[in-house]
GROMACS .gro file of N, CA, C and O in nm:
model
  396
    1MET      N    1   0.027  14.519  10.276
    1MET     CA    2   0.009  14.415  10.175
    1MET      C    3   0.112  14.429  10.064
    1MET      O    4   0.151  14.328  10.006
    2SER      N    5   0.155  14.550  10.035
    2SER     CA    6   0.249  14.567   9.924
    2SER      C    7   0.384  14.502   9.953
    2SER      O    8   0.460  14.473   9.861
    3LEU      N    9   0.415  14.477  10.081
    3LEU     CA   10   0.543  14.415  10.114
    3LEU      C   11   0.546  14.266  10.079
    3LEU      O   12   0.652  14.210  10.056
    4ILE      N   13   0.430  14.202  10.078
    4ILE     CA   14   0.424  14.058  10.047
    4ILE      C   15   0.322  14.032   9.937
    4ILE      O   16   0.255  13.929   9.935
    5ASP      N   17   0.312  14.124   9.842
    5ASP     CA   18   0.207  14.117   9.741
    5ASP      C   19   0.228  14.013   9.632
    5ASP      O   20   0.138  13.987   9.555
    6SER      N   21   0.342  13.951   9.625
    6SER     CA   22   0.364  13.853   9.518
    6SER      C   23   0.349  13.712   9.572
    6SER      O   24   0.356  13.688   9.693
    7LYS      N   25   0.329  13.620   9.483
    7LYS     CA   26   0.313  13.479   9.520
    7LYS      C   27   0.436  13.426   9.593
    7LYS      O   28   0.425  13.348   9.687
    8TRP      N   29   0.553  13.469   9.552
    8TRP     CA   30   0.676  13.407   9.601
    8TRP      C   31   0.731  13.468   9.729
    8TRP      O   32   0.806  13.403   9.801
    9LYS      N   33   0.696  13.592   9.760
    9LYS     CA   34   0.752  13.655   9.880
    9LYS      C   35   0.711  13.580  10.006
    9LYS      O   36   0.793  13.555  10.094
   10SER      N   37   0.584  13.543  10.016
   10SER     CA   38   0.540  13.469  10.135
   10SER      C   39   0.605  13.331  10.140
   10SER      O   40   0.641  13.282  10.248
   11CYS      N   41   0.626  13.270  10.025
   11CYS     CA   42   0.693  13.140  10.019
   11CYS      C   43   0.838  13.151  10.064
   11CYS      O   44   0.889  13.064  10.135
   12ILE      N   45   0.904  13.256  10.022
   12ILE     CA   46   1.044  13.279  10.061
   12ILE      C   47   1.053  13.298  10.212
   12ILE      O   48   1.138  13.238  10.278
   13LEU      N   49   0.966  13.383  10.267
   13LEU     CA   50   0.967  13.406  10.411
   13LEU      C   51   0.941  13.276  10.487
   13LEU      O   52   1.006  13.249  10.589
   14ASP      N   53   0.851  13.194  10.436
   14ASP     CA   54   0.821  13.066  10.500
   14ASP      C   55   0.943  12.975  10.497
   14ASP      O   56   0.974  12.907  10.595
   15GLU      N   57   1.015  12.972  10.387
   15GLU     CA   58   1.136  12.889  10.376
   15GLU      C   59   1.246  12.936  10.471
   15GLU      O   60   1.321  12.855  10.524
   16LEU      N   61   1.254  13.067  10.492
   16LEU     CA   62   1.361  13.123  10.575
   16LEU      C   63   1.328  13.126  10.724
   16LEU      O   64   1.412  13.163  10.804
   17ARG      N   65   1.210  13.081  10.761
   17ARG     CA   66   1.168  13.093  10.901
   17ARG      C   67   1.257  13.015  10.997
   17ARG      O   68   1.272  13.054  11.112
   18ASN      N   69   1.318  12.905  10.953
   18ASN     CA   70   1.396  12.821  11.044
   18ASN      C   71   1.548  12.834  11.028
   18ASN      O   72   1.620  12.798  11.120
   19ALA      N   73   1.593  12.880  10.914
   19ALA     CA   74   1.737  12.886  10.892
   19ALA      C   75   1.770  12.976  10.773
   19ALA      O   76   1.689  12.990  10.681
   20ALA      N   77   1.890  13.031  10.777
   20ALA     CA   78   1.940  13.108  10.663
   20ALA      C   79   1.965  13.011  10.547
   20ALA      O   80   1.996  12.893  10.569
   21MET      N   81   1.949  13.061  10.426
   21MET     CA   82   1.966  12.977  10.308
   21MET      C   83   2.046  13.050  10.201
   21MET      O   84   2.033  13.171  10.186
   22ARG      N   85   2.124  12.972  10.128
   22ARG     CA   86   2.194  13.026  10.013
   22ARG      C   87   2.096  13.037   9.896
   22ARG      O   88   1.993  12.969   9.895
   23PRO      N   89   2.125  13.122   9.799
   23PRO     CA   90   2.033  13.137   9.686
   23PRO      C   91   2.003  13.004   9.617
   23PRO      O   92   1.887  12.977   9.583
   24SER      N   93   2.103  12.920   9.600
   24SER     CA   94   2.081  12.792   9.532
   24SER      C   95   1.986  12.703   9.613
   24SER      O   96   1.906  12.628   9.556
   25GLU      N   97   1.992  12.711   9.746
   25GLU     CA   98   1.901  12.633   9.830
   25GLU      C   99   1.758  12.682   9.815
   25GLU      O  100   1.664  12.601   9.811
   26LEU      N  101   1.740  12.813   9.805
   26LEU     CA  102   1.606  12.867   9.784
   26LEU      C  103   1.551  12.828   9.648
   26LEU      O  104   1.433  12.796   9.635
   27HIS      N  105   1.637  12.828   9.547
   27HIS     CA  106   1.593  12.787   9.413
   27HIS      C  107   1.549  12.640   9.414
   27HIS      O  108   1.450  12.605   9.350
   28LYS      N  109   1.619  12.555   9.487
   28LYS     CA  110   1.581  12.414   9.497
   28LYS      C  111   1.453  12.397   9.577
   28LYS      O  112   1.371  12.312   9.546
   29ALA      N  113   1.435  12.479   9.681
   29ALA     CA  114   1.315  12.469   9.765
   29ALA      C  115   1.190  12.519   9.693
   29ALA      O  116   1.079  12.475   9.724
   30LEU      N  117   1.208  12.609   9.597
   30LEU     CA  118   1.095  12.668   9.524
   30LEU      C  119   1.117  12.651   9.373
   30LEU      O  120   1.130  12.749   9.299
   31PRO      N  121   1.118  12.527   9.324
   31PRO     CA  122   1.152  12.504   9.183
   31PRO      C  123   1.050  12.560   9.083
   31PRO      O  124   1.084  12.579   8.966
   32GLU      N  125   0.927  12.587   9.128
   32GLU     CA  126   0.826  12.641   9.037
   32GLU      C  127   0.854  12.786   8.999
   32GLU      O  128   0.805  12.835   8.898
   33ALA      N  129   0.931  12.855   9.082
   33ALA     CA  130   0.965  12.996   9.056
   33ALA      C  131   1.086  13.001   8.964
   33ALA      O  132   1.184  12.929   8.985
   34THR      N  133   1.080  13.088   8.866
   34THR     CA  134   1.197  13.103   8.779
   34THR      C  135   1.309  13.171   8.858
   34THR      O  136   1.281  13.251   8.949
   35PRO      N  137   1.433  13.142   8.827
   35PRO     CA  138   1.544  13.206   8.898
   35PRO      C  139   1.537  13.358   8.895
   35PRO      O  140   1.562  13.424   8.995
   36ARG      N  141   1.500  13.414   8.782
   36ARG     CA  142   1.491  13.561   8.770
   36ARG      C  143   1.386  13.617   8.866
   36ARG      O  144   1.411  13.715   8.937
   37VAL      N  145   1.268  13.556   8.869
   37VAL     CA  146   1.161  13.605   8.957
   37VAL      C  147   1.203  13.591   9.103
   37VAL      O  148   1.185  13.683   9.183
   38LEU      N  149   1.262  13.478   9.138
   38LEU     CA  150   1.305  13.456   9.276
   38LEU      C  151   1.411  13.559   9.317
   38LEU      O  152   1.403  13.615   9.426
   39ASP      N  153   1.505  13.585   9.229
   39ASP     CA  154   1.610  13.683   9.260
   39ASP      C  155   1.552  13.824   9.277
   39ASP      O  156   1.593  13.898   9.367
   40LEU      N  157   1.455  13.860   9.193
   40LEU     CA  158   1.391  13.991   9.206
   40LEU      C  159   1.312  14.002   9.336
   40LEU      O  160   1.317  14.105   9.404
   41GLN      N  161   1.241  13.894   9.372
   41GLN     CA  162   1.164  13.895   9.496
   41GLN      C  163   1.256  13.903   9.617
   41GLN      O  164   1.225  13.974   9.713
   42LEU      N  165   1.367  13.833   9.614
   42LEU     CA  166   1.464  13.839   9.723
   42LEU      C  167   1.519  13.981   9.737
   42LEU      O  168   1.530  14.033   9.849
   43LYS      N  169   1.552  14.044   9.626
   43LYS     CA  170   1.604  14.181   9.630
   43LYS      C  171   1.502  14.275   9.692
   43LYS      O  172   1.536  14.359   9.777
   44GLU      N  173   1.375  14.260   9.654
   44GLU     CA  174   1.270  14.346   9.711
   44GLU      C  175   1.253  14.320   9.861
   44GLU      O  176   1.234  14.415   9.939
   45LEU      N  177   1.258  14.194   9.903
   45LEU     CA  178   1.246  14.162  10.045
   45LEU      C  179   1.361  14.220  10.125
   45LEU      O  180   1.342  14.270  10.237
   46VAL      N  181   1.482  14.218  10.067
   46VAL     CA  182   1.598  14.279  10.133
   46VAL      C  183   1.579  14.431  10.140
   46VAL      O  184   1.599  14.492  10.245
   47ASP      N  185   1.538  14.491  10.029
   47ASP     CA  186   1.516  14.637  10.026
   47ASP      C  187   1.410  14.681  10.127
   47ASP      O  188   1.420  14.788  10.185
   48ASP      N  189   1.309  14.596  10.149
   48ASP     CA  190   1.201  14.628  10.243
   48ASP      C  191   1.236  14.595  10.388
   48ASP      O  192   1.158  14.624  10.478
   49GLY      N  193   1.350  14.531  10.409
   49GLY     CA  194   1.394  14.500  10.545
   49GLY      C  195   1.333  14.374  10.604
   49GLY      O  196   1.347  14.350  10.724
   50LEU      N  197   1.267  14.293  10.523
   50LEU     CA  198   1.207  14.169  10.572
   50LEU      C  199   1.305  14.053  10.571
   50LEU      O  200   1.289  13.956  10.644
   51VAL      N  201   1.406  14.064  10.486
   51VAL     CA  202   1.509  13.961  10.472
   51VAL      C  203   1.645  14.030  10.472
   51VAL      O  204   1.658  14.141  10.417
   52GLY      N  205   1.742  13.968  10.535
   52GLY     CA  206   1.878  14.019  10.533
   52GLY      C  207   1.965  13.935  10.441
   52GLY      O  208   1.941  13.815  10.423
   53LYS      N  209   2.063  13.999  10.382
   53LYS     CA  210   2.156  13.928  10.294
   53LYS      C  211   2.296  13.945  10.351
   53LYS      O  212   2.340  14.058  10.377
   54THR      N  213   2.364  13.834  10.370
   54THR     CA  214   2.502  13.836  10.417
   54THR      C  215   2.592  13.785  10.306
   54THR      O  216   2.568  13.677  10.252
   55ILE      N  217   2.692  13.864  10.272
   55ILE     CA  218   2.789  13.824  10.170
   55ILE      C  219   2.919  13.795  10.241
   55ILE      O  220   2.972  13.879  10.314
   56TYR      N  221   2.969  13.674  10.224
   56TYR     CA  222   3.092  13.631  10.289
   56TYR      C  223   3.211  13.661  10.199
   56TYR      O  224   3.209  13.628  10.080
   57PRO      N  225   3.316  13.724  10.253
   57PRO     CA  226   3.433  13.761  10.172
   57PRO      C  227   3.524  13.640  10.146
   57PRO      O  228   3.630  13.624  10.206
   58GLU      N  229   3.476  13.553  10.062
   58GLU     CA  230   3.550  13.431  10.026
   58GLU      C  231   3.566  13.427   9.875
   58GLU      O  232   3.502  13.502   9.802
   59LEU      N  233   3.648  13.337   9.830
   59LEU     CA  234   3.659  13.310   9.687
   59LEU      C  235   3.620  13.166   9.663
   59LEU      O  236   3.683  13.077   9.717
   60PRO      N  237   3.519  13.139   9.586
   60PRO     CA  238   3.426  13.236   9.527
   60PRO      C  239   3.335  13.295   9.634
   60PRO      O  240   3.313  13.234   9.738
   61PRO      N  241   3.279  13.415   9.607
   61PRO     CA  242   3.192  13.479   9.704
   61PRO      C  243   3.070  13.392   9.735
   61PRO      O  244   3.019  13.322   9.648
   62ARG      N  245   3.026  13.398   9.858
   62ARG     CA  246   2.911  13.319   9.902
   62ARG      C  247   2.816  13.414   9.973
   62ARG      O  248   2.859  13.503  10.045
   63SER      N  249   2.687  13.395   9.951
   63SER     CA  250   2.589  13.478  10.019
   63SER      C  251   2.479  13.391  10.078
   63SER      O  252   2.457  13.278  10.034
   64GLU      N  253   2.415  13.445  10.181
   64GLU     CA  254   2.303  13.378  10.247
   64GLU      C  255   2.194  13.479  10.276
   64GLU      O  256   2.223  13.596  10.301
   65TYR      N  257   2.071  13.431  10.272
   65TYR     CA  258   1.957  13.514  10.307
   65TYR      C  259   1.898  13.462  10.438
   65TYR      O  260   1.894  13.341  10.461
   66SER      N  261   1.854  13.554  10.523
   66SER     CA  262   1.791  13.516  10.649
   66SER      C  263   1.676  13.612  10.677
   66SER      O  264   1.677  13.728  10.632
   67ILE      N  265   1.579  13.563  10.750
   67ILE     CA  266   1.464  13.646  10.784
   67ILE      C  267   1.504  13.743  10.896
   67ILE      O  268   1.578  13.705  10.988
   68THR      N  269   1.461  13.866  10.885
   68THR     CA  270   1.491  13.966  10.988
   68THR      C  271   1.382  13.962  11.096
   68THR      O  272   1.281  13.894  11.082
   69GLU      N  273   1.404  14.040  11.200
   69GLU     CA  274   1.304  14.049  11.306
   69GLU      C  275   1.172  14.103  11.250
   69GLU      O  276   1.063  14.056  11.286
   70LEU      N  277   1.182  14.200  11.159
   70LEU     CA  278   1.061  14.254  11.096
   70LEU      C  279   0.991  14.145  11.014
   70LEU      O  280   0.868  14.132  11.019
   71GLY      N  281   1.068  14.067  10.941
   71GLY     CA  282   1.010  13.957  10.864
   71GLY      C  283   0.946  13.852  10.954
   71GLY      O  284   0.839  13.799  10.923
   72GLN      N  285   1.010  13.825  11.067
   72GLN     CA  286   0.954  13.729  11.162
   72GLN      C  287   0.820  13.776  11.217
   72GLN      O  288   0.734  13.695  11.249
   73SER      N  289   0.802  13.907  11.226
   73SER     CA  290   0.674  13.958  11.276
   73SER      C  291   0.559  13.928  11.180
   73SER      O  292   0.442  13.936  11.219
   74LEU      N  293   0.590  13.894  11.055
   74LEU     CA  294   0.486  13.856  10.958
   74LEU      C  295   0.449  13.708  10.966
   74LEU      O  296   0.347  13.667  10.910
   75LEU      N  297   0.530  13.627  11.033
   75LEU     CA  298   0.505  13.483  11.035
   75LEU      C  299   0.368  13.444  11.091
   75LEU      O  300   0.304  13.354  11.035
   76PRO      N  301   0.318  13.509  11.197
   76PRO     CA  302   0.182  13.473  11.241
   76PRO      C  303   0.075  13.497  11.134
   76PRO      O  304  -0.021  13.422  11.123
   77ILE      N  305   0.095  13.600  11.054
   77ILE     CA  306   0.001  13.629  10.945
   77ILE      C  307   0.011  13.520  10.838
   77ILE      O  308  -0.090  13.470  10.789
   78LEU      N  309   0.134  13.482  10.803
   78LEU     CA  310   0.153  13.375  10.705
   78LEU      C  311   0.095  13.244  10.757
   78LEU      O  312   0.032  13.169  10.682
   79ASP      N  313   0.115  13.216  10.887
   79ASP     CA  314   0.059  13.094  10.945
   79ASP      C  315  -0.093  13.094  10.937
   79ASP      O  316  -0.155  12.991  10.908
   80ALA      N  317  -0.155  13.208  10.961
   80ALA     CA  318  -0.301  13.219  10.950
   80ALA      C  319  -0.346  13.196  10.806
   80ALA      O  320  -0.447  13.128  10.782
   81MET      N  321  -0.270  13.247  10.710
   81MET     CA  322  -0.304  13.226  10.569
   81MET      C  323  -0.290  13.078  10.531
   81MET      O  324  -0.373  13.023  10.458
   82ILE      N  325  -0.186  13.012  10.582
   82ILE     CA  326  -0.166  12.870  10.555
   82ILE      C  327  -0.280  12.789  10.615
   82ILE      O  328  -0.336  12.699  10.550
   83THR      N  329  -0.318  12.820  10.739
   83THR     CA  330  -0.428  12.750  10.805
   83THR      C  331  -0.558  12.767  10.727
   83THR      O  332  -0.633  12.672  10.705
   84TRP      N  333  -0.586  12.889  10.682
   84TRP     CA  334  -0.705  12.916  10.603
   84TRP      C  335  -0.703  12.835  10.473
   84TRP      O  336  -0.803  12.775  10.434
   85GLY      N  337  -0.587  12.834  10.407
   85GLY     CA  338  -0.575  12.760  10.281
   85GLY      C  339  -0.598  12.611  10.300
   85GLY      O  340  -0.667  12.547  10.219
   86GLU      N  341  -0.542  12.556  10.407
   86GLU     CA  342  -0.562  12.414  10.434
   86GLU      C  343  -0.707  12.383  10.467
   86GLU      O  344  -0.762  12.282  10.423
   87ALA      N  345  -0.774  12.471  10.541
   87ALA     CA  346  -0.914  12.451  10.577
   87ALA      C  347  -1.006  12.459  10.456
   87ALA      O  348  -1.113  12.397  10.454
   88ASN      N  349  -0.966  12.532  10.354
   88ASN     CA  350  -1.051  12.552  10.236
   88ASN      C  351  -0.999  12.484  10.111
   88ASN      O  352  -1.051  12.508  10.002
   89ARG      N  353  -0.899  12.401  10.125
   89ARG     CA  354  -0.837  12.335  10.010
   89ARG      C  355  -0.938  12.260   9.924
   89ARG      O  356  -0.940  12.274   9.802
   90ASP      N  357  -1.025  12.181   9.987
   90ASP     CA  358  -1.121  12.100   9.911
   90ASP      C  359  -1.212  12.185   9.824
   90ASP      O  360  -1.245  12.147   9.712
   91LEU      N  361  -1.254  12.299   9.874
   91LEU     CA  362  -1.338  12.390   9.797
   91LEU      C  363  -1.271  12.430   9.667
   91LEU      O  364  -1.332  12.427   9.560
   92PHE      N  365  -1.143  12.466   9.674
   92PHE     CA  366  -1.073  12.513   9.555
   92PHE      C  367  -1.033  12.398   9.463
   92PHE      O  368  -1.029  12.414   9.342
   93VAL      N  369  -1.006  12.282   9.520
   93VAL     CA  370  -0.975  12.165   9.437
   93VAL      C  371  -1.099  12.129   9.355
   93VAL      O  372  -1.090  12.102   9.236
   94ARG      N  373  -1.217  12.129   9.421
   94ARG     CA  374  -1.342  12.099   9.349
   94ARG      C  375  -1.370  12.205   9.243
   94ARG      O  376  -1.412  12.173   9.133
   95LYS      N  377  -1.351  12.330   9.277
   95LYS     CA  378  -1.384  12.438   9.185
   95LYS      C  379  -1.289  12.447   9.066
   95LYS      O  380  -1.329  12.468   8.953
   96TYR      N  381  -1.158  12.430   9.092
   96TYR     CA  382  -1.059  12.450   8.986
   96TYR      C  383  -0.991  12.321   8.942
   96TYR      O  384  -0.911  12.322   8.850
   97GLY      N  385  -1.018  12.213   9.012
   97GLY     CA  386  -0.961  12.084   8.973
   97GLY      C  387  -0.811  12.073   8.990
   97GLY      O  388  -0.746  11.998   8.921
   98GLN      N  389  -0.756  12.151   9.082
   98GLN     CA  390  -0.611  12.144   9.104
   98GLN      C  391  -0.581  12.175   9.249
   98GLN      O  392  -0.663  12.227   9.322
   99GLU      N  393  -0.460  12.141   9.292
   99GLU     CA  394  -0.418  12.170   9.429
   99GLU      C  395  -0.328  12.290   9.431
   99GLU      O  396  -0.270  12.328   9.338
   0.00000   0.00000   0.00000
């Protein structure tokens, strides 16, 4: 659980499931996350081996993040969490008045 303990780590893994993304693309895909928080979460995911970072030797430098095989092994768990959330959405909307 400590590997995906933050709100944004599971969101990042979900975004990376289909394609590698540049940092700016991830920031656009997750606008509710502050850039600082997203960058810290990405660094932790890379350090934990769930996400890989590729830096291209260009000017200006360009980098991309992609999900690793280890990160992909978490996708069935994330899918189960998404399914559970969708099945119980109405309960939480009624209780907290928000989606």
